[in-house]
mmCIF file of C-alpha atoms in Angstrom:
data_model
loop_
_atom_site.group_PDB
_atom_site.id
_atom_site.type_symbol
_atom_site.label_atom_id
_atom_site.label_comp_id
_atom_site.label_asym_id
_atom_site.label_seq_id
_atom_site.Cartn_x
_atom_site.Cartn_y
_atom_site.Cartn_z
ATOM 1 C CA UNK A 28 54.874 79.555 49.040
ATOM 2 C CA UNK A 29 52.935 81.834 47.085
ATOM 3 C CA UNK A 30 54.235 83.055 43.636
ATOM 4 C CA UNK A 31 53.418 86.727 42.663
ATOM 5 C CA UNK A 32 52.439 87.324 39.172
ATOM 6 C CA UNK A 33 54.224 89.800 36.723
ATOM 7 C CA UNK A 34 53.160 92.986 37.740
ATOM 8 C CA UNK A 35 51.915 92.441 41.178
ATOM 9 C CA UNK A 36 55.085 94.185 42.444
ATOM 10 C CA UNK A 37 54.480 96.921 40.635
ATOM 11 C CA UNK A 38 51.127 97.598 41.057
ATOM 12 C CA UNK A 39 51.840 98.414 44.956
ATOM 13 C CA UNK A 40 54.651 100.934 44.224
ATOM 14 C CA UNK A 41 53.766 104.665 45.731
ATOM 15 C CA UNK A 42 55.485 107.061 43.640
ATOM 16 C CA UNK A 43 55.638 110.913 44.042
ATOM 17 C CA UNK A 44 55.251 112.751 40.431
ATOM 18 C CA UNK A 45 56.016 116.393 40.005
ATOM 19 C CA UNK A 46 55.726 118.417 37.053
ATOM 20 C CA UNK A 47 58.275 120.839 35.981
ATOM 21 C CA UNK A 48 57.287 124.307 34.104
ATOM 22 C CA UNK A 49 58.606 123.042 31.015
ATOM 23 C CA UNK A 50 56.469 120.152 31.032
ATOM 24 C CA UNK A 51 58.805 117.358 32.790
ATOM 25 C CA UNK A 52 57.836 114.822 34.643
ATOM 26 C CA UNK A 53 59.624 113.639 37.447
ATOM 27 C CA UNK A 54 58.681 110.453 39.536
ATOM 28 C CA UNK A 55 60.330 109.801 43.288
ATOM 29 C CA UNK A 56 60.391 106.708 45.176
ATOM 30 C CA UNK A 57 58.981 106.770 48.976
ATOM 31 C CA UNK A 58 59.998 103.311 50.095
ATOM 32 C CA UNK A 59 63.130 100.679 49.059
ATOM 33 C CA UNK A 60 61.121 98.920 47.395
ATOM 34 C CA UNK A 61 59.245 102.185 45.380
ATOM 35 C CA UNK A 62 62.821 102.989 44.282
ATOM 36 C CA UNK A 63 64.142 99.614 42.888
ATOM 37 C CA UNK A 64 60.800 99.131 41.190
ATOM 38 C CA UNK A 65 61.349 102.715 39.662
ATOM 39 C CA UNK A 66 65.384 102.726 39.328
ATOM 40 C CA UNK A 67 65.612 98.907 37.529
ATOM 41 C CA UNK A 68 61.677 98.436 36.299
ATOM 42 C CA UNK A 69 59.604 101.693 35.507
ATOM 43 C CA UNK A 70 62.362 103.844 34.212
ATOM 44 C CA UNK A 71 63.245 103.513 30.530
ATOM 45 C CA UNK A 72 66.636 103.785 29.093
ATOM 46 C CA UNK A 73 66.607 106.793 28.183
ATOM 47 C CA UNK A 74 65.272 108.439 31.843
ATOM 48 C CA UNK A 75 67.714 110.412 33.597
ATOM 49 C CA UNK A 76 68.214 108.902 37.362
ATOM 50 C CA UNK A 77 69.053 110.988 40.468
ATOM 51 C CA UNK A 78 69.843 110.720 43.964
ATOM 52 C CA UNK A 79 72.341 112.222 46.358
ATOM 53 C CA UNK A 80 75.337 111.209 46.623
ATOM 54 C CA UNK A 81 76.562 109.644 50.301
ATOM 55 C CA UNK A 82 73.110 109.938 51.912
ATOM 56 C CA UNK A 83 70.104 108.576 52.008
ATOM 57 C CA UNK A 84 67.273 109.141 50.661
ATOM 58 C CA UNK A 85 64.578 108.725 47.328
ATOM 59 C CA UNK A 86 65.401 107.824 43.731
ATOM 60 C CA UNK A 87 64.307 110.087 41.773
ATOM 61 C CA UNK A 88 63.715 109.563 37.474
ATOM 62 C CA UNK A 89 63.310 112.493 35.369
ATOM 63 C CA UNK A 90 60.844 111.043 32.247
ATOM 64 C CA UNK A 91 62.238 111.593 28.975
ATOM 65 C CA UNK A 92 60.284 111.749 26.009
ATOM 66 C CA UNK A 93 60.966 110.276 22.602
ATOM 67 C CA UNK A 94 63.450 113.251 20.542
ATOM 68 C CA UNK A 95 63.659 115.218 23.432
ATOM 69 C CA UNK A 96 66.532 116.420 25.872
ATOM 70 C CA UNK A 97 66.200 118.042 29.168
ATOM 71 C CA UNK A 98 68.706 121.012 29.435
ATOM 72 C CA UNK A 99 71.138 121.765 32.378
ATOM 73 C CA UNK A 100 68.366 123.639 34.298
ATOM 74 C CA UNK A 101 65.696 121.044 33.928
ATOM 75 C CA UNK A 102 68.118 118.616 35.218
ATOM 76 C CA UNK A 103 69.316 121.039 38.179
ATOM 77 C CA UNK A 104 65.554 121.541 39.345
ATOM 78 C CA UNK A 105 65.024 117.580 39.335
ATOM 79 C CA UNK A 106 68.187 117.335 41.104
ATOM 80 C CA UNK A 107 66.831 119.775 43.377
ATOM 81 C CA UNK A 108 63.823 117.674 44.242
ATOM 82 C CA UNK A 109 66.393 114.443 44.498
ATOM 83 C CA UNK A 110 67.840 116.412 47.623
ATOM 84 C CA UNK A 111 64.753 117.552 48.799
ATOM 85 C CA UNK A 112 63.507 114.143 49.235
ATOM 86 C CA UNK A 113 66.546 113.047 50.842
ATOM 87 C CA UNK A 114 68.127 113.057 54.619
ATOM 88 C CA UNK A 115 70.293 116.006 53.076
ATOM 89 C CA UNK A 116 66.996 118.596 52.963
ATOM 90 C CA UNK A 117 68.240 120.876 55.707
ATOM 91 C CA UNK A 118 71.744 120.908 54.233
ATOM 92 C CA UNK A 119 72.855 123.967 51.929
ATOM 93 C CA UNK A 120 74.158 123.097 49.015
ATOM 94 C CA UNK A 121 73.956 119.121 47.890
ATOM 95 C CA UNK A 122 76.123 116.492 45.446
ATOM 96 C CA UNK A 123 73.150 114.367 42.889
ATOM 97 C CA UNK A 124 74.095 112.001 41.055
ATOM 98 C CA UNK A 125 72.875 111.707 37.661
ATOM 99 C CA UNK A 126 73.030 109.523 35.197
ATOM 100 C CA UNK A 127 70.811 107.662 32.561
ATOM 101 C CA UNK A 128 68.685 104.915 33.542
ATOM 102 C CA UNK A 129 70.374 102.520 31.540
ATOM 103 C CA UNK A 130 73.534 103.003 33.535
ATOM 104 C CA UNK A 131 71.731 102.007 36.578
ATOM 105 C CA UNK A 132 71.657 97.974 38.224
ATOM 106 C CA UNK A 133 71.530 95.925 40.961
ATOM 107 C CA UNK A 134 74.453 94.031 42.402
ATOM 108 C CA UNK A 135 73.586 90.392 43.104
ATOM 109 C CA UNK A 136 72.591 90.024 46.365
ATOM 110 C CA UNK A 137 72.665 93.491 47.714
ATOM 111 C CA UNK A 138 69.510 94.660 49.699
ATOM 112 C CA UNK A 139 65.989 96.038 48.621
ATOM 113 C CA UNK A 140 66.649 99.590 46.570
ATOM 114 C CA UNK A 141 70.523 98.991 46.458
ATOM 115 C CA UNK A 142 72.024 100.022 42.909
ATOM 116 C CA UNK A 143 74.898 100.813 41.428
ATOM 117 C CA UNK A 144 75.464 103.349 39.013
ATOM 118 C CA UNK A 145 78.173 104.235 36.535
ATOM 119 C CA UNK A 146 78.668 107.850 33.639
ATOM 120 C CA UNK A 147 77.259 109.957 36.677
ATOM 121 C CA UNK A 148 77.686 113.539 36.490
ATOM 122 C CA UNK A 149 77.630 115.230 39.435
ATOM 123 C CA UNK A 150 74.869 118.209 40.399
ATOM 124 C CA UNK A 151 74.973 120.996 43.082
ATOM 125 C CA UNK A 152 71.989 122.277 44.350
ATOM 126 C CA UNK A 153 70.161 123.261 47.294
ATOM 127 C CA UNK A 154 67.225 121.021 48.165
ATOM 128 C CA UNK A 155 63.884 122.482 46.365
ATOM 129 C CA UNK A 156 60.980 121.701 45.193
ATOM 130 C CA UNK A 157 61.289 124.903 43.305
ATOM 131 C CA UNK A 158 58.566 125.730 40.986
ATOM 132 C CA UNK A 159 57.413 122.097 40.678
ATOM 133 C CA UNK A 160 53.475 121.251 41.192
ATOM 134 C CA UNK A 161 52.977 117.789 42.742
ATOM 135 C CA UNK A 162 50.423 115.632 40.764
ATOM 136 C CA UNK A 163 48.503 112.795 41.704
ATOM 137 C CA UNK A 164 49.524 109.315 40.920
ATOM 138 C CA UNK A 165 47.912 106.330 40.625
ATOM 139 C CA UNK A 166 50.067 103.307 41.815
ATOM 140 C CA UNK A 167 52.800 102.566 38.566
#
């Protein structure tokens, strides 16, 4: 058996990244294994983390830069791109989880992109991609 370097893992991740008006960034996993890479290993602390509560579908990290603070409305448009990019994107009005980051792990031995999270607020939005402008991304 083979052992994979540090990195390696990472280096194959496909993540989506949108840009919000105000100059957010938000990153969405496409895969299980995109969204434990960007839930436990890309996000930093401080990174809010979305996704929809009871269904499946992407995690979703809004970037958070040193000093700054996303307001209410950034939030709600990157929870609104959490339920787009979920199995909920036909439904009306959608329950996202948010939380920060550091409030996000893995339980031992649960499966590929399996967290748990804890200090979630709850969002309600309709599934949008709103105003957002999708960028390209080279593999994290």
């Amino acid at each position: 058996m083979t052992r994979r370097r540090v990195g390696e893992r990472e280096a194959k991740t496909k993540l989506l990244e949108y840009r919000l008006p105000e100059g957010w960034h938000v990153l969405v996993g496409r895969s299980d294994a995109d969204n434990e890479a960007l839930s436990l290993r890309i996000a930093k602390p401080g990174d809010w983390w979305l996704h929809v509560r009871g269904v499946s579908g992407s995690h979703v990290v809004l970037r958070v830069p040193d000093g700054a603070e996303p307001t209410r409305e950034v939030l709600k448009q990157a929870a609104a791109i959490a339920a787009y990019h979920s199995k909920a994107r036909e439904a009306g009005t959608v329950a996202v989880s948010c939380t920060r980051a550091r409030n996000v792990n893995k339980p031992f031995g649960a499966p590929l992109g399996s967290v748990q999270i804890r200090d979630e607020t709850v969002l309600k939005v309709r599934p949008s991609l709103g105003l957002a402008e999708k960028q390209q991304r080279e593999p994290a």
